[in-house]
Structures are given as C-alpha cells and as structure tokens.
PDB file of C-alpha atoms in Angstrom:
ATOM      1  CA  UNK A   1      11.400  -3.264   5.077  1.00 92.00           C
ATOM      2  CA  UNK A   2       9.775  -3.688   1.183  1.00 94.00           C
ATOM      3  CA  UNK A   3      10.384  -6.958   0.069  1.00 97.00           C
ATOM      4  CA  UNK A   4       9.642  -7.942  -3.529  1.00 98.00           C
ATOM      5  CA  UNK A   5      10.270 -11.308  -4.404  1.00 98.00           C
ATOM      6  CA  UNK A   6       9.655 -12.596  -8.240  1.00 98.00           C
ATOM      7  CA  UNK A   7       9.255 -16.038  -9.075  1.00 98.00           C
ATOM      8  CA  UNK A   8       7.773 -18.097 -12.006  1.00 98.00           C
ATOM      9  CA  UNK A   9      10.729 -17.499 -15.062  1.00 97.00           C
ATOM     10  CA  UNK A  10      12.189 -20.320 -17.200  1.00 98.00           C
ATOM     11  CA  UNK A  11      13.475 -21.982 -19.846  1.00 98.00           C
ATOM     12  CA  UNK A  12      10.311 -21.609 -22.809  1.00 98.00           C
ATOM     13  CA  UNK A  13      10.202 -22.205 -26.473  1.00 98.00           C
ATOM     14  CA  UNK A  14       9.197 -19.473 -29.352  1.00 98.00           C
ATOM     15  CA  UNK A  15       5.620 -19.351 -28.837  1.00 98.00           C
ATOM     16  CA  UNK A  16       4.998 -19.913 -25.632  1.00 98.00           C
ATOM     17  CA  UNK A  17       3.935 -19.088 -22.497  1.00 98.00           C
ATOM     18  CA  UNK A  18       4.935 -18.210 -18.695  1.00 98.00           C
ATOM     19  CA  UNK A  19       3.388 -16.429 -15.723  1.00 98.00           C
ATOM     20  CA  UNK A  20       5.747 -14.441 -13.512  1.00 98.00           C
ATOM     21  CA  UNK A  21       4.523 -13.442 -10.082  1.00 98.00           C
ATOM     22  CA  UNK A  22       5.709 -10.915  -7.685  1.00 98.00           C
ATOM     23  CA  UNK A  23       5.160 -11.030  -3.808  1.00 98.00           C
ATOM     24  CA  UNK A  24       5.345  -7.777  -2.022  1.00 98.00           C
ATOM     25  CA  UNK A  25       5.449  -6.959   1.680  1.00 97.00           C
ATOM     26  CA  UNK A  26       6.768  -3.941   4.324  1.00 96.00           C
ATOM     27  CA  UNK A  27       4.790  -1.615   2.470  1.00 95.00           C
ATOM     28  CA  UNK A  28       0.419  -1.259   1.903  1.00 96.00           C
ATOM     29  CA  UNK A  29       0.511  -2.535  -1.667  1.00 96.00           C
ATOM     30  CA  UNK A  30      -2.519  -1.238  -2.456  1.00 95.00           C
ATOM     31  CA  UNK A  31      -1.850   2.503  -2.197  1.00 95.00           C
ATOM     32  CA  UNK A  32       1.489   2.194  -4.815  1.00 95.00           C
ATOM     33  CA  UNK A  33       1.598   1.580  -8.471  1.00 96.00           C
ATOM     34  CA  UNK A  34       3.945  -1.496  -9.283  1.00 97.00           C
ATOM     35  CA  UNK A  35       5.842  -2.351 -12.746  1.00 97.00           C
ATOM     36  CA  UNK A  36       7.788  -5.154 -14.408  1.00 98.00           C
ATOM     37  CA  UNK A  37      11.326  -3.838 -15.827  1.00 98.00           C
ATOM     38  CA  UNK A  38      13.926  -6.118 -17.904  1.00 98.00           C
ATOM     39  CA  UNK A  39      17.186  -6.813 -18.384  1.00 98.00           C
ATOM     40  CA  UNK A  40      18.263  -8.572 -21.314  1.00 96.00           C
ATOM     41  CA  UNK A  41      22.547  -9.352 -21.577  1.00 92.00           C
ATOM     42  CA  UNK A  42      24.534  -6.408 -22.176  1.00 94.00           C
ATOM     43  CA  UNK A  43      21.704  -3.706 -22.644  1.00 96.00           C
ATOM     44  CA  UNK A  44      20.053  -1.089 -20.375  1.00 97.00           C
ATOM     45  CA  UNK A  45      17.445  -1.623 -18.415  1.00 97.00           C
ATOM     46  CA  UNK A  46      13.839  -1.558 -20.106  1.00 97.00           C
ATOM     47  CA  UNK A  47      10.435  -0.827 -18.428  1.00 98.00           C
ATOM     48  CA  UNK A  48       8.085  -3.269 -19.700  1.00 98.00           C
ATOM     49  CA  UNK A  49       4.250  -2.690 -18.232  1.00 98.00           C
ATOM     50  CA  UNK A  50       3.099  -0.935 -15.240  1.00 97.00           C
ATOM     51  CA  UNK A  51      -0.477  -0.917 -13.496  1.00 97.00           C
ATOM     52  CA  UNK A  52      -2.104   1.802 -11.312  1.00 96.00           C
ATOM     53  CA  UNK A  53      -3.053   0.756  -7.695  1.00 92.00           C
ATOM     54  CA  UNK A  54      -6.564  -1.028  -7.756  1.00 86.00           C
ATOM     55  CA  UNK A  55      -5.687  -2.307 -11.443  1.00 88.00           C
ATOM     56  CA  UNK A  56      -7.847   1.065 -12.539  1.00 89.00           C
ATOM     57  CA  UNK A  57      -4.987   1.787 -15.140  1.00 94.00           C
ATOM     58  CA  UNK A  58      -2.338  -0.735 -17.467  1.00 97.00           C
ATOM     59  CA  UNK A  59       0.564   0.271 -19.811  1.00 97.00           C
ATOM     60  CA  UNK A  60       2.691  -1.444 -21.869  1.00 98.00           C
ATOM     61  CA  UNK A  61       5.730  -1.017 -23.988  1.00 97.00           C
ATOM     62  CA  UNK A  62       5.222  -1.424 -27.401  1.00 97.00           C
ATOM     63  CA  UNK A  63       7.389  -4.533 -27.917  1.00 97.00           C
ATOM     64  CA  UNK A  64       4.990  -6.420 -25.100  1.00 98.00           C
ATOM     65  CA  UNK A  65       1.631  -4.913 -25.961  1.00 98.00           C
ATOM     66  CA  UNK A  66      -1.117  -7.255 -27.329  1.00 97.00           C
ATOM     67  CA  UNK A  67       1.681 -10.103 -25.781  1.00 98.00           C
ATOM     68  CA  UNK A  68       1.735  -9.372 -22.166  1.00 98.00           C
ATOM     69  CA  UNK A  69      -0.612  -8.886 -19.373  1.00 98.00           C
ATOM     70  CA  UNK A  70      -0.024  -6.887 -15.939  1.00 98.00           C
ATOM     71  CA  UNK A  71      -2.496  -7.606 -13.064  1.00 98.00           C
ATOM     72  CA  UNK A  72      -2.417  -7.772  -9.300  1.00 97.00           C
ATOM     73  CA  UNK A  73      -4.109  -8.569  -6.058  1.00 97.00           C
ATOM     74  CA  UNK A  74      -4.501  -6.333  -3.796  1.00 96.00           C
ATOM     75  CA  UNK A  75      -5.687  -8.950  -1.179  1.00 96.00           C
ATOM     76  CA  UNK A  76      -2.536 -10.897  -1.128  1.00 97.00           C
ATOM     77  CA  UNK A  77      -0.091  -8.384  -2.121  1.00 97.00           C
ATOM     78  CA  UNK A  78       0.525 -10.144  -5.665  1.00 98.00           C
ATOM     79  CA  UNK A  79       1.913  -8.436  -8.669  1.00 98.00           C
ATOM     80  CA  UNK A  80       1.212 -10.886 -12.441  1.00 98.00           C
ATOM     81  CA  UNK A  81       2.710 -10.511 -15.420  1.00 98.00           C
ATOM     82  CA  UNK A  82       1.423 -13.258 -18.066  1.00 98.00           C
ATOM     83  CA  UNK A  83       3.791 -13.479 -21.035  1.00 98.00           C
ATOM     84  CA  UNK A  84       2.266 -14.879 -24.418  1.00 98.00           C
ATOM     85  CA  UNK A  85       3.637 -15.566 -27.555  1.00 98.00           C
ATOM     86  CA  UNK A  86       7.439 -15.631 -26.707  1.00 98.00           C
ATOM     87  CA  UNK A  87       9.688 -14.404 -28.795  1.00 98.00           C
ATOM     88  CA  UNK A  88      13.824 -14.679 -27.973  1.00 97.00           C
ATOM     89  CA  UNK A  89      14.546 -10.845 -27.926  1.00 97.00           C
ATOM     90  CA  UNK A  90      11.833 -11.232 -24.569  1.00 98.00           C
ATOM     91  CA  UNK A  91      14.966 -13.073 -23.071  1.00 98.00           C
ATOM     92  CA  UNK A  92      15.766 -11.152 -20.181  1.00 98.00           C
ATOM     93  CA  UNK A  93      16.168 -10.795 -16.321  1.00 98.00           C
ATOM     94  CA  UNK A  94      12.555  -9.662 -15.015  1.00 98.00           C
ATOM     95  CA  UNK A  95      12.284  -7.464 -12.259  1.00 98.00           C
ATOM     96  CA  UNK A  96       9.001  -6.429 -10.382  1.00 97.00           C
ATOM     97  CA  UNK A  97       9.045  -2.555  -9.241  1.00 96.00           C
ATOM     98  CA  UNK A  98       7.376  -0.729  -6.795  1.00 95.00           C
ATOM     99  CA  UNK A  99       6.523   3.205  -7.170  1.00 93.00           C
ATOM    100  CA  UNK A 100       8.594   5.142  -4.358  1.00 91.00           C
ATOM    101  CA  UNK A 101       5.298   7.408  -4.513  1.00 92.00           C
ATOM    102  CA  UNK A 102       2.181   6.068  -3.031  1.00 91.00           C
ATOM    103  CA  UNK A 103      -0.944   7.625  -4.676  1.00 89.00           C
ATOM    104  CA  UNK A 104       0.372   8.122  -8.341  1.00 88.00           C
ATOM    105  CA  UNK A 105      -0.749   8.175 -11.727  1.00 88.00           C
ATOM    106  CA  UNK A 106       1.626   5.442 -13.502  1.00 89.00           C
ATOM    107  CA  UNK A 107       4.889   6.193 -14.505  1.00 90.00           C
ATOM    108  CA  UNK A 108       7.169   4.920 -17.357  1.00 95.00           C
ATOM    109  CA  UNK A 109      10.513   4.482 -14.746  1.00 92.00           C
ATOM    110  CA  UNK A 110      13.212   2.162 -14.772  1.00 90.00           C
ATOM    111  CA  UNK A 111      14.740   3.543 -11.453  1.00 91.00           C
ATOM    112  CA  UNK A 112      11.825   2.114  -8.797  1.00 90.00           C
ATOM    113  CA  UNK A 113      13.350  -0.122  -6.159  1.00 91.00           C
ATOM    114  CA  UNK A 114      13.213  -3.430  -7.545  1.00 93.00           C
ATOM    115  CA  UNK A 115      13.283  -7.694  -6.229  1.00 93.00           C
ATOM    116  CA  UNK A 116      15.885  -9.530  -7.062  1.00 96.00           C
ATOM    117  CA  UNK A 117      14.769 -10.662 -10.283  1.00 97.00           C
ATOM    118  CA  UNK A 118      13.572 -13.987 -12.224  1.00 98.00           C
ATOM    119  CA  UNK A 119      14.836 -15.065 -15.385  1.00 98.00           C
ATOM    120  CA  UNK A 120      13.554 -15.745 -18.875  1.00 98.00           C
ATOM    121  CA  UNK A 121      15.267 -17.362 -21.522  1.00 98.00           C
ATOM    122  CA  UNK A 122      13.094 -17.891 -24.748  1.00 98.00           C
ATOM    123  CA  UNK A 123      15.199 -20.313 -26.698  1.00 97.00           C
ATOM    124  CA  UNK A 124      14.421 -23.570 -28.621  1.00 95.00           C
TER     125      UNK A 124
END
C-alpha cells in the first residue's frame, strides 16, 4: 500500500523559513517522480515543484521559484521541500505527490495520489 506521510508545517512569520518532509513507502521510490501540491482556503488545488527520480531534474511554479527548494533521498525514501522567504499568499495545506507512472519525465499534475497533508500558515 503507498503511504506518504508529510510532516514539518507551522505557524511562521513573513520572512521566514520551514522545511517540510515527506516519507514514502509501499512503492520503490526511486523509480517515480514525486511533487509538492497546495491548497490554500477556498481555491483549487496548485502544483507547486516537482523533481525527477534520482533528483536529475527540478521544476517550480513561478510563485515558488528562486523561494523554494525540492530534493529527496532516495536511500530513505524522503521527499524535501525547503520554503524561504515566506510570504502569506504561501499559506496553504501542503501535500507531497507521487507520479502514478514510474519511469517519467516530470509532470506539472495536480491529480497524483497524495498524503494527507501538512499545514502552513504564514501570518505575523
């Protein structure tokens, strides 16, 4: 059974900083390409930055890019995402994603199975 399970959101001022982490298992992690989606209150859902298997490959969205940074390890089945520079429009549920497709070029997709979420709330 794939299991993702995020962890690491909070409460953070304008300006700063978390990192959210992802734990994945029932599935070889290191044969799929994985993403982090949000949800901010009362919009869609938004695909945020994805990374190829291996790390070989990163996007971002525009409203992240130069902000946040996707990585993973592949030797304990660990997906990052390191948020910088806060601002309160990033305020949002964060989901980690995993790539029904195993072997694929990355994907802009808001529809991968997803965890359960963690939230951030950039307030002061």
């Amino acid at each position: 059974e794939v299991q993702l399970v995020e962890s690491g959101g909070g409460l953070v001022q304008p300006g700063g900083s978390l990192r959210l982490s992802c734990a994945a298992s029932g599935f070889t992690f290191s044969t799929f390409s994985m993403s982090w989606v949000r949800q901010a209150p009362g919009k869609e859902l938004e695909w945020v930055s994805g990374i190829t298997r291996s790390g070989s490959s990163t996007d971002y969205a525009d409203s992240v890019k130069g902000r946040f940074t996707i990585s993973r390890d592949d030797g304990k089945n660990m997906l990052y995402l390191q948020l910088n520079s806060l601002k309160t429009e990033d305020t949002a549920m964060y989901y980690c994603a995993k790539d029904p497709l195993p072997w694929r070029a990355l994907v802009r997709s808001v529809l991968w199975p997803k965890g359960q979420g963690t939230q951030v709330t950039v307030s002061s």
